[in-house]
PDB file of C-alpha atoms in Angstrom:
ATOM      1  CA  MET P 124       0.017   0.027   0.017  1.00 38.00           C
ATOM      2  CA  THR P 125       1.349   3.489  -0.870  1.00 39.00           C
ATOM      3  CA  CYS P 126       0.654   6.850   0.722  1.00 41.00           C
ATOM      4  CA  PRO P 127       1.248  10.173  -0.947  1.00 40.00           C
ATOM      5  CA  GLU P 128       4.027  12.190   0.635  1.00 41.00           C
ATOM      6  CA  ASP P 129       2.923  15.683  -0.308  1.00 40.00           C
ATOM      7  CA  TYR P 130      -0.562  16.685   0.832  1.00 41.00           C
ATOM      8  CA  SER P 131      -2.049  19.263   3.073  1.00 47.00           C
ATOM      9  CA  LEU P 132      -2.785  17.483   6.374  1.00 42.00           C
ATOM     10  CA  LEU P 133      -4.620  20.337   7.908  1.00 46.00           C
ATOM     11  CA  GLN P 134      -6.806  20.787   4.866  1.00 49.00           C
ATOM     12  CA  ASP P 135      -7.721  17.012   4.728  1.00 49.00           C
ATOM     13  CA  VAL P 136      -8.610  17.005   8.502  1.00 45.00           C
ATOM     14  CA  LEU P 137     -10.715  20.031   8.358  1.00 45.00           C
ATOM     15  CA  GLU P 138     -12.625  18.641   5.296  1.00 51.00           C
ATOM     16  CA  LEU P 139     -13.212  15.331   7.010  1.00 46.00           C
ATOM     17  CA  LEU P 140     -14.495  17.035  10.224  1.00 44.00           C
ATOM     18  CA  ALA P 141     -16.680  19.605   8.389  1.00 44.00           C
ATOM     19  CA  ALA P 142     -18.135  17.031   5.926  1.00 48.00           C
ATOM     20  CA  ASP P 143     -20.008  15.099   8.572  1.00 47.00           C
ATOM     21  CA  ARG P 144     -20.650  17.844  11.169  1.00 41.00           C
ATOM     22  CA  PHE P 145     -17.567  16.686  13.188  1.00 41.00           C
ATOM     23  CA  ASN P 146     -18.683  13.115  13.321  1.00 47.00           C
ATOM     24  CA  GLY P 147     -15.681  12.231  11.002  1.00 54.00           C
ATOM     25  CA  LEU P 148     -13.453  12.356  14.178  1.00 63.00           C
ATOM     26  CA  GLY P 149     -12.190   8.753  13.489  1.00 68.00           C
ATOM     27  CA  GLU P 150     -10.990   9.642  10.006  1.00 69.00           C
ATOM     28  CA  ALA P 151      -9.410  12.749  11.346  1.00 66.00           C
ATOM     29  CA  VAL P 152      -7.484  10.714  14.025  1.00 72.00           C
ATOM     30  CA  ARG P 153      -6.429   8.297  11.257  1.00 74.00           C
ATOM     31  CA  HIS P 154      -5.015  11.114   9.068  1.00 73.00           C
ATOM     32  CA  LEU P 155      -3.169  12.724  11.965  1.00 71.00           C
ATOM     33  CA  LEU P 156      -1.551   9.443  13.129  1.00 76.00           C
ATOM     34  CA  ASN P 157      -0.594   8.507   9.671  1.00 80.00           C
ATOM     35  CA  GLU P 158       1.235  11.797   9.261  1.00 77.00           C
ATOM     36  CA  ALA P 159       2.911  11.438  12.651  1.00 76.00           C
ATOM     37  CA  MET P 160       4.192   8.083  11.668  1.00 80.00           C
ATOM     38  CA  ARG P 161       5.410   9.417   8.275  1.00 81.00           C
ATOM     39  CA  LEU P 162       7.330  12.116  10.010  1.00 80.00           C
ATOM     40  CA  GLU P 163       8.719   9.671  12.563  1.00 80.00           C
ATOM     41  CA  ARG P 164      10.165   7.553   9.787  1.00 81.00           C
ATOM     42  CA  GLN P 165      11.632  10.576   8.101  1.00 79.00           C
ATOM     43  CA  ASN P 166      13.487  11.483  11.347  1.00 78.00           C
ATOM     44  CA  HIS P 167      14.637   7.915  11.644  1.00 76.00           C
ATOM     45  CA  LEU P 168      16.118   7.904   8.151  1.00 75.00           C
ATOM     46  CA  GLY P 169      17.654  11.376   8.673  1.00 71.00           C
ATOM     47  CA  VAL P 170      16.444  12.746   5.345  1.00 66.00           C
ATOM     48  CA  GLY P 171      13.226  13.675   3.581  1.00 64.00           C
ATOM     49  CA  PRO P 172      11.728  11.814   0.685  1.00 63.00           C
ATOM     50  CA  TYR P 173      13.871  11.833  -2.441  1.00 59.00           C
ATOM     51  CA  GLU P 174      16.751  13.707  -0.633  1.00 63.00           C
ATOM     52  CA  ARG P 175      20.348  12.646  -1.061  1.00 66.00           C
ATOM     53  CA  SER P 176      22.500  12.913   1.983  1.00 61.00           C
ATOM     54  CA  GLU P 177      25.436  11.164   3.583  1.00 61.00           C
ATOM     55  CA  ALA P 178      23.444  11.280   6.829  1.00 60.00           C
ATOM     56  CA  ARG P 179      20.867   8.854   5.353  1.00 65.00           C
ATOM     57  CA  GLN P 180      20.249   5.938   7.807  1.00 68.00           C
ATOM     58  CA  GLY P 181      18.270   3.740   5.338  1.00 72.00           C
ATOM     59  CA  TYR P 182      15.579   3.731   2.830  1.00 76.00           C
ATOM     60  CA  ALA P 183      11.766   4.039   2.948  1.00 78.00           C
ATOM     61  CA  ASN P 184       9.956   0.912   1.782  1.00 79.00           C
ATOM     62  CA  GLY P 185       6.279   2.056   1.358  1.00 84.00           C
ATOM     63  CA  PHE P 186       3.446   1.499   3.799  1.00 86.00           C
ATOM     64  CA  LYS P 187       1.903  -1.584   5.369  1.00 85.00           C
ATOM     65  CA  PRO P 188      -1.876  -1.497   6.325  1.00 87.00           C
ATOM     66  CA  LYS P 189      -2.842  -2.097   9.957  1.00 84.00           C
ATOM     67  CA  THR P 190      -6.424  -2.289  11.191  1.00 81.00           C
ATOM     68  CA  VAL P 191      -7.079  -1.164  14.778  1.00 74.00           C
ATOM     69  CA  GLN P 192     -10.281  -1.358  16.930  1.00 66.00           C
ATOM     70  CA  THR P 193     -10.642   1.995  18.634  1.00 66.00           C
ATOM     71  CA  ARG P 194     -13.434   3.672  20.603  1.00 60.00           C
ATOM     72  CA  LEU P 195     -13.997   5.720  17.356  1.00 63.00           C
ATOM     73  CA  GLY P 196     -14.576   2.558  15.343  1.00 67.00           C
ATOM     74  CA  GLU P 197     -12.403   0.442  13.310  1.00 74.00           C
ATOM     75  CA  LEU P 198      -9.548   2.455  11.710  1.00 78.00           C
ATOM     76  CA  GLU P 199      -7.049   1.346   9.053  1.00 83.00           C
ATOM     77  CA  PHE P 200      -3.604   3.047   9.430  1.00 84.00           C
ATOM     78  CA  SER P 201      -0.785   3.130   6.949  1.00 85.00           C
ATOM     79  CA  VAL P 202       2.308   2.068   8.945  1.00 85.00           C
ATOM     80  CA  PRO P 203       5.636   3.269   7.264  1.00 85.00           C
ATOM     81  CA  GLN P 204       8.158   0.557   6.474  1.00 86.00           C
ATOM     82  CA  VAL P 205      11.949   0.844   6.236  1.00 83.00           C
ATOM     83  CA  ARG P 206      14.011  -1.388   3.973  1.00 81.00           C
ATOM     84  CA  ASP P 207      15.803  -4.130   6.056  1.00 75.00           C
ATOM     85  CA  GLY P 208      13.504  -3.470   8.954  1.00 71.00           C
ATOM     86  CA  GLY P 209      14.725  -2.051  12.342  1.00 74.00           C
ATOM     87  CA  PHE P 210      11.900   0.552  12.591  1.00 79.00           C
ATOM     88  CA  TYR P 211       8.417   0.693  13.956  1.00 80.00           C
ATOM     89  CA  PRO P 212       6.711   4.036  14.757  1.00 81.00           C
ATOM     90  CA  SER P 213       5.998   4.675  18.466  1.00 78.00           C
ATOM     91  CA  SER P 214       3.531   7.413  17.509  1.00 67.00           C
ATOM     92  CA  LEU P 215       0.760   5.011  16.679  1.00 70.00           C
ATOM     93  CA  GLU P 216       0.545   3.585  20.157  1.00 69.00           C
ATOM     94  CA  LYS P 217       1.019   6.927  21.822  1.00 63.00           C
ATOM     95  CA  GLY P 218      -1.714   8.334  19.648  1.00 59.00           C
ATOM     96  CA  LEU P 219      -4.106   5.531  20.487  1.00 62.00           C
ATOM     97  CA  ARG P 220      -3.388   6.047  24.230  1.00 60.00           C
ATOM     98  CA  SER P 221      -4.239   9.723  23.857  1.00 57.00           C
ATOM     99  CA  GLU P 222      -7.471   8.848  22.059  1.00 59.00           C
ATOM    100  CA  ARG P 223      -8.348   6.511  24.922  1.00 58.00           C
ATOM    101  CA  ALA P 224      -7.494   9.165  27.497  1.00 58.00           C
ATOM    102  CA  LEU P 225      -9.635  11.755  25.653  1.00 59.00           C
ATOM    103  CA  LYS P 226     -12.609   9.395  25.644  1.00 60.00           C
ATOM    104  CA  LEU P 227     -12.167   8.674  29.385  1.00 60.00           C
ATOM    105  CA  ALA P 228     -12.003  12.414  30.078  1.00 61.00           C
ATOM    106  CA  LEU P 229     -15.215  12.994  28.115  1.00 59.00           C
ATOM    107  CA  ALA P 230     -16.932  10.343  30.010  1.00 59.00           C
ATOM    108  CA  GLU P 231     -15.691  11.508  33.370  1.00 58.00           C
ATOM    109  CA  MET P 232     -16.840  15.081  32.833  1.00 60.00           C
ATOM    110  CA  TYR P 233     -20.309  13.671  31.849  1.00 56.00           C
ATOM    111  CA  VAL P 234     -20.429  11.568  34.994  1.00 56.00           C
ATOM    112  CA  GLN P 235     -19.591  14.566  37.147  1.00 57.00           C
ATOM    113  CA  GLY P 236     -22.786  16.310  35.872  1.00 60.00           C
ATOM    114  CA  VAL P 237     -21.232  18.636  33.226  1.00 60.00           C
ATOM    115  CA  SER P 238     -23.630  19.050  30.298  1.00 61.00           C
ATOM    116  CA  THR P 239     -22.786  17.463  27.059  1.00 58.00           C
ATOM    117  CA  ARG P 240     -22.788  20.864  25.372  1.00 63.00           C
ATOM    118  CA  LYS P 241     -20.398  22.212  28.032  1.00 63.00           C
ATOM    119  CA  VAL P 242     -17.987  19.199  27.607  1.00 60.00           C
ATOM    120  CA  ALA P 243     -17.937  19.935  23.889  1.00 59.00           C
ATOM    121  CA  GLN P 244     -16.877  23.557  24.539  1.00 60.00           C
ATOM    122  CA  ILE P 245     -14.277  22.543  27.092  1.00 57.00           C
ATOM    123  CA  THR P 246     -12.752  19.924  24.672  1.00 56.00           C
ATOM    124  CA  GLU P 247     -12.694  22.461  21.873  1.00 55.00           C
ATOM    125  CA  LYS P 248     -10.632  24.952  24.094  1.00 51.00           C
ATOM    126  CA  LEU P 249      -8.243  22.211  25.332  1.00 50.00           C
ATOM    127  CA  CYS P 250      -7.729  20.133  22.181  1.00 51.00           C
ATOM    128  CA  GLY P 251      -8.303  22.633  19.412  1.00 47.00           C
ATOM    129  CA  PHE P 252     -11.116  20.676  17.725  1.00 49.00           C
ATOM    130  CA  GLU P 253     -14.678  20.217  18.449  1.00 52.00           C
ATOM    131  CA  VAL P 254     -16.377  17.045  19.901  1.00 55.00           C
ATOM    132  CA  THR P 255     -20.074  16.985  19.510  1.00 58.00           C
ATOM    133  CA  SER P 256     -22.494  16.342  22.454  1.00 60.00           C
ATOM    134  CA  SER P 257     -23.588  13.095  20.835  1.00 64.00           C
ATOM    135  CA  GLN P 258     -19.936  11.858  20.869  1.00 59.00           C
ATOM    136  CA  VAL P 259     -19.742  12.817  24.556  1.00 59.00           C
ATOM    137  CA  SER P 260     -22.970  10.775  25.188  1.00 64.00           C
ATOM    138  CA  ARG P 261     -21.399   7.809  23.401  1.00 63.00           C
ATOM    139  CA  ALA P 262     -18.303   8.071  25.621  1.00 60.00           C
ATOM    140  CA  ALA P 263     -20.510   8.005  28.669  1.00 62.00           C
ATOM    141  CA  GLN P 264     -22.531   4.966  27.422  1.00 68.00           C
ATOM    142  CA  GLU P 265     -19.269   3.056  27.190  1.00 64.00           C
ATOM    143  CA  LEU P 266     -19.035   3.539  30.921  1.00 64.00           C
ATOM    144  CA  ASP P 267     -22.584   2.534  31.471  1.00 73.00           C
ATOM    145  CA  ILE P 268     -21.998  -0.901  29.840  1.00 77.00           C
ATOM    146  CA  VAL P 269     -19.095  -1.593  32.175  1.00 73.00           C
ATOM    147  CA  LEU P 270     -20.976  -0.293  35.191  1.00 77.00           C
ATOM    148  CA  GLU P 271     -24.052  -2.439  34.470  1.00 84.00           C
ATOM    149  CA  GLN P 272     -21.964  -5.522  34.270  1.00 85.00           C
ATOM    150  CA  TRP P 273     -20.386  -4.640  37.682  1.00 85.00           C
ATOM    151  CA  ARG P 274     -23.809  -3.909  39.154  1.00 87.00           C
ATOM    152  CA  ASN P 275     -25.115  -7.364  38.169  1.00 91.00           C
ATOM    153  CA  ARG P 276     -22.127  -9.458  39.046  1.00 90.00           C
ATOM    154  CA  PRO P 277     -22.683 -12.573  41.311  1.00 93.00           C
ATOM    155  CA  LEU P 278     -22.068 -11.981  45.030  1.00 93.00           C
ATOM    156  CA  GLY P 279     -20.780 -14.390  47.698  1.00 91.00           C
ATOM    157  CA  ALA P 280     -20.747 -14.641  51.400  1.00 94.00           C
ATOM    158  CA  TYR P 281     -20.289 -11.491  53.415  1.00 95.00           C
ATOM    159  CA  PRO P 282     -20.928 -11.789  57.176  1.00 96.00           C
ATOM    160  CA  TYR P 283     -21.216  -8.056  57.720  1.00 95.00           C
ATOM    161  CA  VAL P 284     -23.009  -5.651  55.384  1.00 95.00           C
ATOM    162  CA  TYR P 285     -23.129  -1.852  55.733  1.00 94.00           C
ATOM    163  CA  LEU P 286     -26.023   0.042  54.243  1.00 94.00           C
ATOM    164  CA  ASP P 287     -26.093   3.683  53.670  1.00 92.00           C
ATOM    165  CA  ALA P 288     -27.261   6.451  51.400  1.00 91.00           C
ATOM    166  CA  ARG P 289     -26.061   9.921  50.364  1.00 89.00           C
ATOM    167  CA  TYR P 290     -27.613  12.479  48.090  1.00 89.00           C
ATOM    168  CA  GLU P 291     -25.790  13.459  44.943  1.00 87.00           C
ATOM    169  CA  LYS P 292     -26.552  15.530  41.863  1.00 84.00           C
ATOM    170  CA  VAL P 293     -27.671  13.084  39.137  1.00 78.00           C
ATOM    171  CA  ARG P 294     -28.540  13.825  35.538  1.00 74.00           C
ATOM    172  CA  SER P 295     -32.155  12.844  34.931  1.00 75.00           C
ATOM    173  CA  ASN P 296     -34.386  13.574  31.909  1.00 78.00           C
ATOM    174  CA  GLY P 297     -32.021  16.321  30.704  1.00 74.00           C
ATOM    175  CA  ALA P 298     -31.889  18.055  34.144  1.00 78.00           C
ATOM    176  CA  VAL P 299     -29.459  17.729  37.077  1.00 80.00           C
ATOM    177  CA  VAL P 300     -31.330  16.854  40.276  1.00 86.00           C
ATOM    178  CA  ASP P 301     -30.647  15.621  43.887  1.00 89.00           C
ATOM    179  CA  MET P 302     -31.141  11.916  44.219  1.00 90.00           C
ATOM    180  CA  ALA P 303     -30.360   9.328  46.753  1.00 90.00           C
ATOM    181  CA  VAL P 304     -27.453   6.993  46.044  1.00 91.00           C
ATOM    182  CA  LEU P 305     -28.051   3.612  47.979  1.00 93.00           C
ATOM    183  CA  VAL P 306     -24.882   1.743  48.801  1.00 92.00           C
ATOM    184  CA  ALA P 307     -24.065  -1.664  50.266  1.00 93.00           C
ATOM    185  CA  ILE P 308     -20.544  -2.474  51.560  1.00 93.00           C
ATOM    186  CA  GLY P 309     -19.711  -6.050  52.463  1.00 93.00           C
ATOM    187  CA  VAL P 310     -16.992  -7.172  54.904  1.00 93.00           C
ATOM    188  CA  SER P 311     -15.572 -10.700  54.284  1.00 91.00           C
ATOM    189  CA  ASP P 312     -14.364 -13.232  56.865  1.00 89.00           C
ATOM    190  CA  THR P 313     -10.893 -11.818  56.391  1.00 88.00           C
ATOM    191  CA  GLY P 314     -11.922  -8.337  56.987  1.00 87.00           C
ATOM    192  CA  MET P 315     -11.673  -7.157  53.375  1.00 88.00           C
ATOM    193  CA  ARG P 316     -14.307  -4.547  52.407  1.00 90.00           C
ATOM    194  CA  GLN P 317     -15.926  -4.430  49.016  1.00 90.00           C
ATOM    195  CA  ILE P 318     -18.826  -2.396  47.554  1.00 90.00           C
ATOM    196  CA  LEU P 319     -21.568  -4.878  46.764  1.00 92.00           C
ATOM    197  CA  GLY P 320     -23.821  -2.541  44.908  1.00 91.00           C
ATOM    198  CA  THR P 321     -25.184   0.939  44.313  1.00 90.00           C
ATOM    199  CA  SER P 322     -28.509   2.241  43.110  1.00 90.00           C
ATOM    200  CA  VAL P 323     -29.850   5.699  42.304  1.00 89.00           C
ATOM    201  CA  ALA P 324     -33.333   6.385  43.757  1.00 89.00           C
ATOM    202  CA  LEU P 325     -35.694   9.318  44.142  1.00 89.00           C
ATOM    203  CA  SER P 326     -35.444   9.029  47.965  1.00 89.00           C
ATOM    204  CA  GLU P 327     -34.671   6.646  50.890  1.00 90.00           C
ATOM    205  CA  GLN P 328     -38.354   5.464  51.098  1.00 92.00           C
ATOM    206  CA  GLU P 329     -38.901   1.813  52.027  1.00 93.00           C
ATOM    207  CA  ALA P 330     -39.979   0.885  48.497  1.00 94.00           C
ATOM    208  CA  HIS P 331     -36.559   2.011  47.070  1.00 95.00           C
ATOM    209  CA  TRP P 332     -34.506   0.299  49.792  1.00 95.00           C
ATOM    210  CA  ARG P 333     -36.582  -2.927  49.382  1.00 95.00           C
ATOM    211  CA  ASP P 334     -35.837  -3.073  45.614  1.00 95.00           C
ATOM    212  CA  PHE P 335     -32.250  -2.490  46.330  1.00 95.00           C
ATOM    213  CA  LEU P 336     -31.953  -5.249  48.912  1.00 96.00           C
ATOM    214  CA  ARG P 337     -33.939  -7.672  46.867  1.00 96.00           C
ATOM    215  CA  HIS P 338     -31.460  -7.179  43.954  1.00 96.00           C
ATOM    216  CA  LEU P 339     -28.641  -8.017  46.335  1.00 95.00           C
ATOM    217  CA  GLN P 340     -30.494 -11.176  47.269  1.00 95.00           C
ATOM    218  CA  GLU P 341     -31.016 -12.045  43.604  1.00 95.00           C
ATOM    219  CA  ARG P 342     -27.295 -11.837  42.991  1.00 94.00           C
ATOM    220  CA  LYS P 343     -26.815 -14.531  45.641  1.00 94.00           C
ATOM    221  CA  LEU P 344     -25.715 -12.392  48.636  1.00 94.00           C
ATOM    222  CA  HIS P 345     -25.586 -14.920  51.565  1.00 94.00           C
ATOM    223  CA  GLY P 346     -23.947 -15.640  54.871  1.00 93.00           C
ATOM    224  CA  VAL P 347     -24.887 -12.245  56.317  1.00 95.00           C
ATOM    225  CA  LYS P 348     -24.634 -12.313  60.087  1.00 95.00           C
ATOM    226  CA  LEU P 349     -25.258  -8.536  60.806  1.00 94.00           C
ATOM    227  CA  PHE P 350     -26.497  -5.463  58.996  1.00 95.00           C
ATOM    228  CA  ILE P 351     -25.091  -2.126  60.065  1.00 92.00           C
ATOM    229  CA  SER P 352     -26.843   1.200  59.105  1.00 91.00           C
ATOM    230  CA  ASP P 353     -28.436   4.263  60.500  1.00 88.00           C
ATOM    231  CA  ALA P 354     -31.934   4.186  61.969  1.00 86.00           C
ATOM    232  CA  HIS P 355     -33.758   5.526  58.903  1.00 90.00           C
ATOM    233  CA  GLU P 356     -37.335   4.213  58.999  1.00 92.00           C
ATOM    234  CA  GLY P 357     -37.546   3.352  55.395  1.00 93.00           C
ATOM    235  CA  LEU P 358     -34.320   1.341  55.505  1.00 93.00           C
ATOM    236  CA  LYS P 359     -35.316  -0.411  58.796  1.00 92.00           C
ATOM    237  CA  ALA P 360     -38.667  -1.451  57.243  1.00 94.00           C
ATOM    238  CA  ALA P 361     -37.154  -2.668  53.986  1.00 94.00           C
ATOM    239  CA  ARG P 362     -34.495  -4.704  55.770  1.00 93.00           C
ATOM    240  CA  LYS P 363     -37.128  -6.456  57.991  1.00 94.00           C
ATOM    241  CA  ALA P 364     -39.120  -7.359  54.886  1.00 94.00           C
ATOM    242  CA  VAL P 365     -36.198  -8.727  52.812  1.00 95.00           C
ATOM    243  CA  PHE P 366     -33.887 -10.108  55.480  1.00 95.00           C
ATOM    244  CA  PRO P 367     -36.231 -10.643  58.471  1.00 93.00           C
ATOM    245  CA  SER P 368     -34.031 -13.129  60.357  1.00 93.00           C
ATOM    246  CA  ILE P 369     -30.695 -11.273  60.246  1.00 94.00           C
ATOM    247  CA  PRO P 370     -29.974  -8.983  63.204  1.00 93.00           C
ATOM    248  CA  TRP P 371     -29.236  -5.264  62.859  1.00 92.00           C
ATOM    249  CA  GLN P 372     -26.833  -2.813  64.603  1.00 89.00           C
ATOM    250  CA  ARG P 373     -26.861   0.916  64.489  1.00 86.00           C
ATOM    251  CA  CYS P 374     -23.543   2.257  62.912  1.00 82.00           C
ATOM    252  CA  GLN P 375     -20.921   3.661  65.308  1.00 80.00           C
ATOM    253  CA  PHE P 376     -20.906   7.050  63.544  1.00 81.00           C
ATOM    254  CA  HIS P 377     -24.577   7.720  63.921  1.00 78.00           C
ATOM    255  CA  LEU P 378     -24.536   6.398  67.468  1.00 80.00           C
ATOM    256  CA  GLN P 379     -21.746   8.755  68.365  1.00 79.00           C
ATOM    257  CA  GLN P 380     -23.414  11.739  66.628  1.00 78.00           C
ATOM    258  CA  ASN P 381     -26.630  11.085  68.651  1.00 78.00           C
ATOM    259  CA  ALA P 382     -24.619  10.813  71.860  1.00 80.00           C
ATOM    260  CA  GLN P 383     -22.989  14.296  71.197  1.00 80.00           C
ATOM    261  CA  ALA P 384     -26.517  15.743  71.286  1.00 79.00           C
ATOM    262  CA  TYR P 385     -26.770  14.875  74.993  1.00 81.00           C
ATOM    263  CA  VAL P 386     -23.532  16.457  76.017  1.00 81.00           C
ATOM    264  CA  PRO P 387     -24.497  19.552  78.056  1.00 79.00           C
ATOM    265  CA  LYS P 388     -21.346  21.511  77.575  1.00 82.00           C
ATOM    266  CA  GLN P 389     -19.592  22.438  74.362  1.00 83.00           C
ATOM    267  CA  ASP P 390     -16.071  21.922  75.964  1.00 80.00           C
ATOM    268  CA  MET P 391     -16.918  18.364  76.852  1.00 82.00           C
ATOM    269  CA  LYS P 392     -17.757  17.208  73.400  1.00 83.00           C
ATOM    270  CA  LYS P 393     -14.262  16.503  72.312  1.00 85.00           C
ATOM    271  CA  SER P 394     -13.369  14.293  75.388  1.00 85.00           C
ATOM    272  CA  VAL P 395     -16.720  12.449  75.154  1.00 85.00           C
ATOM    273  CA  ALA P 396     -16.042  11.704  71.421  1.00 84.00           C
ATOM    274  CA  THR P 397     -12.543  10.442  72.247  1.00 86.00           C
ATOM    275  CA  ASP P 398     -13.868   8.165  75.014  1.00 85.00           C
ATOM    276  CA  ILE P 399     -16.572   6.707  72.793  1.00 85.00           C
ATOM    277  CA  ARG P 400     -14.082   5.872  70.035  1.00 87.00           C
ATOM    278  CA  SER P 401     -11.818   4.114  72.539  1.00 87.00           C
ATOM    279  CA  ILE P 402     -14.751   1.848  73.323  1.00 86.00           C
ATOM    280  CA  PHE P 403     -15.406   1.093  69.730  1.00 85.00           C
ATOM    281  CA  ASN P 404     -11.736   0.476  69.060  1.00 85.00           C
ATOM    282  CA  ALA P 405     -11.198  -1.925  72.057  1.00 85.00           C
ATOM    283  CA  SER P 406      -9.239  -5.042  71.120  1.00 85.00           C
ATOM    284  CA  THR P 407     -11.559  -7.408  73.074  1.00 89.00           C
ATOM    285  CA  GLU P 408     -15.176  -7.572  74.235  1.00 88.00           C
ATOM    286  CA  ILE P 409     -14.041  -7.602  77.808  1.00 90.00           C
ATOM    287  CA  GLU P 410     -11.884  -4.430  77.338  1.00 90.00           C
ATOM    288  CA  ALA P 411     -14.855  -2.705  75.578  1.00 88.00           C
ATOM    289  CA  LYS P 412     -17.205  -3.513  78.526  1.00 90.00           C
ATOM    290  CA  ARG P 413     -14.650  -2.296  80.981  1.00 91.00           C
ATOM    291  CA  LEU P 414     -14.308   1.036  79.146  1.00 89.00           C
ATOM    292  CA  LEU P 415     -18.024   1.337  78.790  1.00 88.00           C
ATOM    293  CA  THR P 416     -18.433   0.978  82.499  1.00 89.00           C
ATOM    294  CA  GLN P 417     -15.763   3.534  83.102  1.00 87.00           C
ATOM    295  CA  PHE P 418     -17.478   5.906  80.662  1.00 86.00           C
ATOM    296  CA  ILE P 419     -20.804   5.666  82.324  1.00 84.00           C
ATOM    297  CA  GLU P 420     -19.335   6.270  85.842  1.00 83.00           C
ATOM    298  CA  ARG P 421     -17.418   9.312  84.500  1.00 84.00           C
ATOM    299  CA  TYR P 422     -20.342  11.064  82.717  1.00 79.00           C
ATOM    300  CA  GLU P 423     -23.567   9.803  84.340  1.00 73.00           C
ATOM    301  CA  LYS P 424     -23.776  12.795  86.692  1.00 65.00           C
TER     302      LYS P 424
END
């Protein structure tokens, strides 16, 4: 396969982008990397095409086609060859890494709640070319596929499961709104923690928690000895409905926060918090009970 050595790269790229309302990004990348590889070979040989020089390090030997699967689709590149070998352009792999990094950056901005139109504007300023909002959406969809596989992966045995929720800004129906992100974290027999699942819901109402817990059940979560969470009524009711036989314990953080509400003096709050943490961090049950008794004797008055 041959490749012309004297064409206007910028003109070709602009024509490709403009012809398809900037959806010709894949062809533009192909042209740019082909030119980068051609220049890399020229530098390797030490002379330009058809030049005569004692500094010449070899001779060009045409181009070899190479098809690569990228996030912009299947692209065919023209890889420059050198007579007697000894040369392979590094710019191809570097360029493909940059393409992957750009796509990840687009998806990350989208996940963080930046509008697709704003992402396109930012990319144009940073990279010097426009990426359409539809291309940003496609980059985000690639993440959605991986995330969906992770959300539905089979679970195993986790003796301890923490349940919690926090409100985050989420894109919904073209608008960014506050929604509850439900989270389950499992602790294995060896003490390793792992996020078991997440779900975005309108609120922490019982119905949403119940759907979330049932999904964990469907994914074969088993061996649970204890659930730990705050005392939210919706969560408590859902847990009793889905896992009625498994005991529950209020999480240390919320228990400590509630205890602080009963401390009469502001200057006592720090010492009370320190003493409560020492009970939680006791190395044995006997030591924890001893510290609890000491705590009660100290503060009961």
